[in-house]
């Protein structure tokens, strides 16, 4: 239970939903969180951190029907690290959040 995260951000990309032959679904989308920090020269800088989110089953159906780009949401989920081979056969790493709860703000 140590790898759960909760954060607030904005839905930044329309969900892509895949439905499998057995009827199950997975939805994938992106959420951005702003980060503002001060540089050594005293100037403030803003940037966006991008988070990959995925959801299964009923949660995927909910995301498919209700997710809107720009909508502010609170996300709670489990951090998942993946290793995979890309199209060129090179090993890649990805960190995603398996959605457990989402609240529109």
mmCIF file with all atom_site columns, C-alpha atoms in Angstrom:
data_model
loop_
_atom_site.group_PDB
_atom_site.id
_atom_site.type_symbol
_atom_site.label_atom_id
_atom_site.label_alt_id
_atom_site.label_comp_id
_atom_site.label_asym_id
_atom_site.label_entity_id
_atom_site.label_seq_id
_atom_site.pdbx_PDB_ins_code
_atom_site.Cartn_x
_atom_site.Cartn_y
_atom_site.Cartn_z
_atom_site.occupancy
_atom_site.B_iso_or_equiv
_atom_site.pdbx_formal_charge
_atom_site.auth_seq_id
_atom_site.auth_comp_id
_atom_site.auth_asym_id
_atom_site.auth_atom_id
_atom_site.pdbx_PDB_model_num
ATOM 1   C CA . UNK A 1 1   ? 0.000   0.000   0.000   1.00 0.00 ? 1   UNK A CA 1
ATOM 2   C CA . UNK A 1 2   ? 3.014   2.305   -0.144  1.00 0.00 ? 2   UNK A CA 1
ATOM 3   C CA . UNK A 1 3   ? 2.753   3.216   -3.805  1.00 0.00 ? 3   UNK A CA 1
ATOM 4   C CA . UNK A 1 4   ? -0.480  5.263   -3.832  1.00 0.00 ? 4   UNK A CA 1
ATOM 5   C CA . UNK A 1 5   ? -0.606  8.905   -4.891  1.00 0.00 ? 5   UNK A CA 1
ATOM 6   C CA . UNK A 1 6   ? -3.213  11.643  -4.669  1.00 0.00 ? 6   UNK A CA 1
ATOM 7   C CA . UNK A 1 7   ? -2.929  14.877  -6.629  1.00 0.00 ? 7   UNK A CA 1
ATOM 8   C CA . UNK A 1 8   ? -4.990  17.636  -8.246  1.00 0.00 ? 8   UNK A CA 1
ATOM 9   C CA . UNK A 1 9   ? -4.580  18.585  -11.889 1.00 0.00 ? 9   UNK A CA 1
ATOM 10  C CA . UNK A 1 10  ? -6.364  19.135  -15.191 1.00 0.00 ? 10  UNK A CA 1
ATOM 11  C CA . UNK A 1 11  ? -7.348  16.572  -17.810 1.00 0.00 ? 11  UNK A CA 1
ATOM 12  C CA . UNK A 1 12  ? -5.089  17.461  -20.709 1.00 0.00 ? 12  UNK A CA 1
ATOM 13  C CA . UNK A 1 13  ? -5.835  14.937  -23.403 1.00 0.00 ? 13  UNK A CA 1
ATOM 14  C CA . UNK A 1 14  ? -8.988  13.191  -24.536 1.00 0.00 ? 14  UNK A CA 1
ATOM 15  C CA . UNK A 1 15  ? -9.122  9.620   -23.203 1.00 0.00 ? 15  UNK A CA 1
ATOM 16  C CA . UNK A 1 16  ? -8.349  6.772   -25.554 1.00 0.00 ? 16  UNK A CA 1
ATOM 17  C CA . UNK A 1 17  ? -10.515 3.760   -24.755 1.00 0.00 ? 17  UNK A CA 1
ATOM 18  C CA . UNK A 1 18  ? -9.926  0.184   -25.871 1.00 0.00 ? 18  UNK A CA 1
ATOM 19  C CA . UNK A 1 19  ? -12.615 -2.459  -25.510 1.00 0.00 ? 19  UNK A CA 1
ATOM 20  C CA . UNK A 1 20  ? -11.372 -6.041  -25.525 1.00 0.00 ? 20  UNK A CA 1
ATOM 21  C CA . UNK A 1 21  ? -13.131 -9.115  -26.933 1.00 0.00 ? 21  UNK A CA 1
ATOM 22  C CA . UNK A 1 22  ? -14.321 -10.135 -23.460 1.00 0.00 ? 22  UNK A CA 1
ATOM 23  C CA . UNK A 1 23  ? -16.066 -6.740  -23.079 1.00 0.00 ? 23  UNK A CA 1
ATOM 24  C CA . UNK A 1 24  ? -13.580 -5.268  -20.600 1.00 0.00 ? 24  UNK A CA 1
ATOM 25  C CA . UNK A 1 25  ? -12.283 -1.742  -21.197 1.00 0.00 ? 25  UNK A CA 1
ATOM 26  C CA . UNK A 1 26  ? -9.204  0.300   -20.453 1.00 0.00 ? 26  UNK A CA 1
ATOM 27  C CA . UNK A 1 27  ? -9.104  4.097   -20.694 1.00 0.00 ? 27  UNK A CA 1
ATOM 28  C CA . UNK A 1 28  ? -5.867  6.073   -20.916 1.00 0.00 ? 28  UNK A CA 1
ATOM 29  C CA . UNK A 1 29  ? -5.550  9.833   -20.531 1.00 0.00 ? 29  UNK A CA 1
ATOM 30  C CA . UNK A 1 30  ? -3.183  12.556  -19.346 1.00 0.00 ? 30  UNK A CA 1
ATOM 31  C CA . UNK A 1 31  ? -3.447  14.897  -16.377 1.00 0.00 ? 31  UNK A CA 1
ATOM 32  C CA . UNK A 1 32  ? -1.195  17.919  -15.917 1.00 0.00 ? 32  UNK A CA 1
ATOM 33  C CA . UNK A 1 33  ? -0.189  19.493  -12.631 1.00 0.00 ? 33  UNK A CA 1
ATOM 34  C CA . UNK A 1 34  ? 1.361   22.960  -12.533 1.00 0.00 ? 34  UNK A CA 1
ATOM 35  C CA . UNK A 1 35  ? 4.614   23.560  -10.734 1.00 0.00 ? 35  UNK A CA 1
ATOM 36  C CA . UNK A 1 36  ? 5.799   27.065  -9.875  1.00 0.00 ? 36  UNK A CA 1
ATOM 37  C CA . UNK A 1 37  ? 9.264   27.592  -8.483  1.00 0.00 ? 37  UNK A CA 1
ATOM 38  C CA . UNK A 1 38  ? 11.786  30.382  -8.038  1.00 0.00 ? 38  UNK A CA 1
ATOM 39  C CA . UNK A 1 39  ? 15.087  30.314  -9.908  1.00 0.00 ? 39  UNK A CA 1
ATOM 40  C CA . UNK A 1 40  ? 18.388  31.476  -8.429  1.00 0.00 ? 40  UNK A CA 1
ATOM 41  C CA . UNK A 1 41  ? 17.921  34.905  -10.041 1.00 0.00 ? 41  UNK A CA 1
ATOM 42  C CA . UNK A 1 42  ? 14.665  35.357  -8.093  1.00 0.00 ? 42  UNK A CA 1
ATOM 43  C CA . UNK A 1 43  ? 12.347  34.992  -11.088 1.00 0.00 ? 43  UNK A CA 1
ATOM 44  C CA . UNK A 1 44  ? 9.395   32.642  -10.825 1.00 0.00 ? 44  UNK A CA 1
ATOM 45  C CA . UNK A 1 45  ? 9.010   29.960  -13.456 1.00 0.00 ? 45  UNK A CA 1
ATOM 46  C CA . UNK A 1 46  ? 5.972   27.813  -14.182 1.00 0.00 ? 46  UNK A CA 1
ATOM 47  C CA . UNK A 1 47  ? 5.953   24.403  -15.826 1.00 0.00 ? 47  UNK A CA 1
ATOM 48  C CA . UNK A 1 48  ? 3.530   21.528  -16.271 1.00 0.00 ? 48  UNK A CA 1
ATOM 49  C CA . UNK A 1 49  ? 4.197   17.982  -15.126 1.00 0.00 ? 49  UNK A CA 1
ATOM 50  C CA . UNK A 1 50  ? 2.385   15.365  -17.242 1.00 0.00 ? 50  UNK A CA 1
ATOM 51  C CA . UNK A 1 51  ? 0.968   12.210  -15.630 1.00 0.00 ? 51  UNK A CA 1
ATOM 52  C CA . UNK A 1 52  ? -0.194  9.125   -17.545 1.00 0.00 ? 52  UNK A CA 1
ATOM 53  C CA . UNK A 1 53  ? -3.400  7.723   -16.053 1.00 0.00 ? 53  UNK A CA 1
ATOM 54  C CA . UNK A 1 54  ? -5.217  4.479   -16.891 1.00 0.00 ? 54  UNK A CA 1
ATOM 55  C CA . UNK A 1 55  ? -8.463  2.964   -15.645 1.00 0.00 ? 55  UNK A CA 1
ATOM 56  C CA . UNK A 1 56  ? -10.146 -0.436  -16.055 1.00 0.00 ? 56  UNK A CA 1
ATOM 57  C CA . UNK A 1 57  ? -13.759 -1.639  -16.200 1.00 0.00 ? 57  UNK A CA 1
ATOM 58  C CA . UNK A 1 58  ? -16.512 0.611   -14.854 1.00 0.00 ? 58  UNK A CA 1
ATOM 59  C CA . UNK A 1 59  ? -13.983 3.339   -14.097 1.00 0.00 ? 59  UNK A CA 1
ATOM 60  C CA . UNK A 1 60  ? -12.884 3.262   -17.766 1.00 0.00 ? 60  UNK A CA 1
ATOM 61  C CA . UNK A 1 61  ? -16.522 3.614   -18.861 1.00 0.00 ? 61  UNK A CA 1
ATOM 62  C CA . UNK A 1 62  ? -16.976 6.543   -16.476 1.00 0.00 ? 62  UNK A CA 1
ATOM 63  C CA . UNK A 1 63  ? -13.868 8.262   -17.863 1.00 0.00 ? 63  UNK A CA 1
ATOM 64  C CA . UNK A 1 64  ? -15.017 7.634   -21.438 1.00 0.00 ? 64  UNK A CA 1
ATOM 65  C CA . UNK A 1 65  ? -18.373 9.324   -20.741 1.00 0.00 ? 65  UNK A CA 1
ATOM 66  C CA . UNK A 1 66  ? -17.312 12.146  -18.424 1.00 0.00 ? 66  UNK A CA 1
ATOM 67  C CA . UNK A 1 67  ? -13.705 13.230  -18.996 1.00 0.00 ? 67  UNK A CA 1
ATOM 68  C CA . UNK A 1 68  ? -13.410 16.701  -20.512 1.00 0.00 ? 68  UNK A CA 1
ATOM 69  C CA . UNK A 1 69  ? -10.198 18.428  -21.535 1.00 0.00 ? 69  UNK A CA 1
ATOM 70  C CA . UNK A 1 70  ? -9.427  21.226  -19.091 1.00 0.00 ? 70  UNK A CA 1
ATOM 71  C CA . UNK A 1 71  ? -11.571 19.795  -16.284 1.00 0.00 ? 71  UNK A CA 1
ATOM 72  C CA . UNK A 1 72  ? -9.894  20.077  -12.891 1.00 0.00 ? 72  UNK A CA 1
ATOM 73  C CA . UNK A 1 73  ? -9.848  16.748  -11.038 1.00 0.00 ? 73  UNK A CA 1
ATOM 74  C CA . UNK A 1 74  ? -8.475  15.085  -7.932  1.00 0.00 ? 74  UNK A CA 1
ATOM 75  C CA . UNK A 1 75  ? -6.826  11.765  -8.775  1.00 0.00 ? 75  UNK A CA 1
ATOM 76  C CA . UNK A 1 76  ? -6.115  8.898   -6.390  1.00 0.00 ? 76  UNK A CA 1
ATOM 77  C CA . UNK A 1 77  ? -4.395  5.790   -7.660  1.00 0.00 ? 77  UNK A CA 1
ATOM 78  C CA . UNK A 1 78  ? -1.575  3.295   -7.582  1.00 0.00 ? 78  UNK A CA 1
ATOM 79  C CA . UNK A 1 79  ? 1.811   4.049   -9.146  1.00 0.00 ? 79  UNK A CA 1
ATOM 80  C CA . UNK A 1 80  ? 2.758   1.451   -11.772 1.00 0.00 ? 80  UNK A CA 1
ATOM 81  C CA . UNK A 1 81  ? 6.214   1.216   -13.379 1.00 0.00 ? 81  UNK A CA 1
ATOM 82  C CA . UNK A 1 82  ? 6.409   -0.591  -16.706 1.00 0.00 ? 82  UNK A CA 1
ATOM 83  C CA . UNK A 1 83  ? 9.257   -1.778  -18.889 1.00 0.00 ? 83  UNK A CA 1
ATOM 84  C CA . UNK A 1 84  ? 8.581   -2.525  -22.554 1.00 0.00 ? 84  UNK A CA 1
ATOM 85  C CA . UNK A 1 85  ? 10.236  -2.749  -25.959 1.00 0.00 ? 85  UNK A CA 1
ATOM 86  C CA . UNK A 1 86  ? 9.485   0.060   -28.406 1.00 0.00 ? 86  UNK A CA 1
ATOM 87  C CA . UNK A 1 87  ? 9.004   -0.400  -32.171 1.00 0.00 ? 87  UNK A CA 1
ATOM 88  C CA . UNK A 1 88  ? 12.775  -0.353  -32.655 1.00 0.00 ? 88  UNK A CA 1
ATOM 89  C CA . UNK A 1 89  ? 13.314  -3.048  -30.021 1.00 0.00 ? 89  UNK A CA 1
ATOM 90  C CA . UNK A 1 90  ? 14.802  -0.619  -27.496 1.00 0.00 ? 90  UNK A CA 1
ATOM 91  C CA . UNK A 1 91  ? 13.846  -1.056  -23.842 1.00 0.00 ? 91  UNK A CA 1
ATOM 92  C CA . UNK A 1 92  ? 11.728  1.820   -22.493 1.00 0.00 ? 92  UNK A CA 1
ATOM 93  C CA . UNK A 1 93  ? 10.397  2.664   -19.033 1.00 0.00 ? 93  UNK A CA 1
ATOM 94  C CA . UNK A 1 94  ? 7.100   4.298   -18.149 1.00 0.00 ? 94  UNK A CA 1
ATOM 95  C CA . UNK A 1 95  ? 5.501   5.406   -14.896 1.00 0.00 ? 95  UNK A CA 1
ATOM 96  C CA . UNK A 1 96  ? 1.698   5.545   -14.832 1.00 0.00 ? 96  UNK A CA 1
ATOM 97  C CA . UNK A 1 97  ? -1.098  5.848   -12.292 1.00 0.00 ? 97  UNK A CA 1
ATOM 98  C CA . UNK A 1 98  ? -3.786  3.154   -12.154 1.00 0.00 ? 98  UNK A CA 1
ATOM 99  C CA . UNK A 1 99  ? -6.876  5.188   -11.321 1.00 0.00 ? 99  UNK A CA 1
ATOM 100 C CA . UNK A 1 100 ? -8.792  4.168   -8.185  1.00 0.00 ? 100 UNK A CA 1
ATOM 101 C CA . UNK A 1 101 ? -10.811 7.339   -7.599  1.00 0.00 ? 101 UNK A CA 1
ATOM 102 C CA . UNK A 1 102 ? -11.461 10.579  -9.478  1.00 0.00 ? 102 UNK A CA 1
ATOM 103 C CA . UNK A 1 103 ? -13.339 13.630  -8.221  1.00 0.00 ? 103 UNK A CA 1
ATOM 104 C CA . UNK A 1 104 ? -14.332 16.561  -10.419 1.00 0.00 ? 104 UNK A CA 1
ATOM 105 C CA . UNK A 1 105 ? -13.507 19.914  -8.841  1.00 0.00 ? 105 UNK A CA 1
#
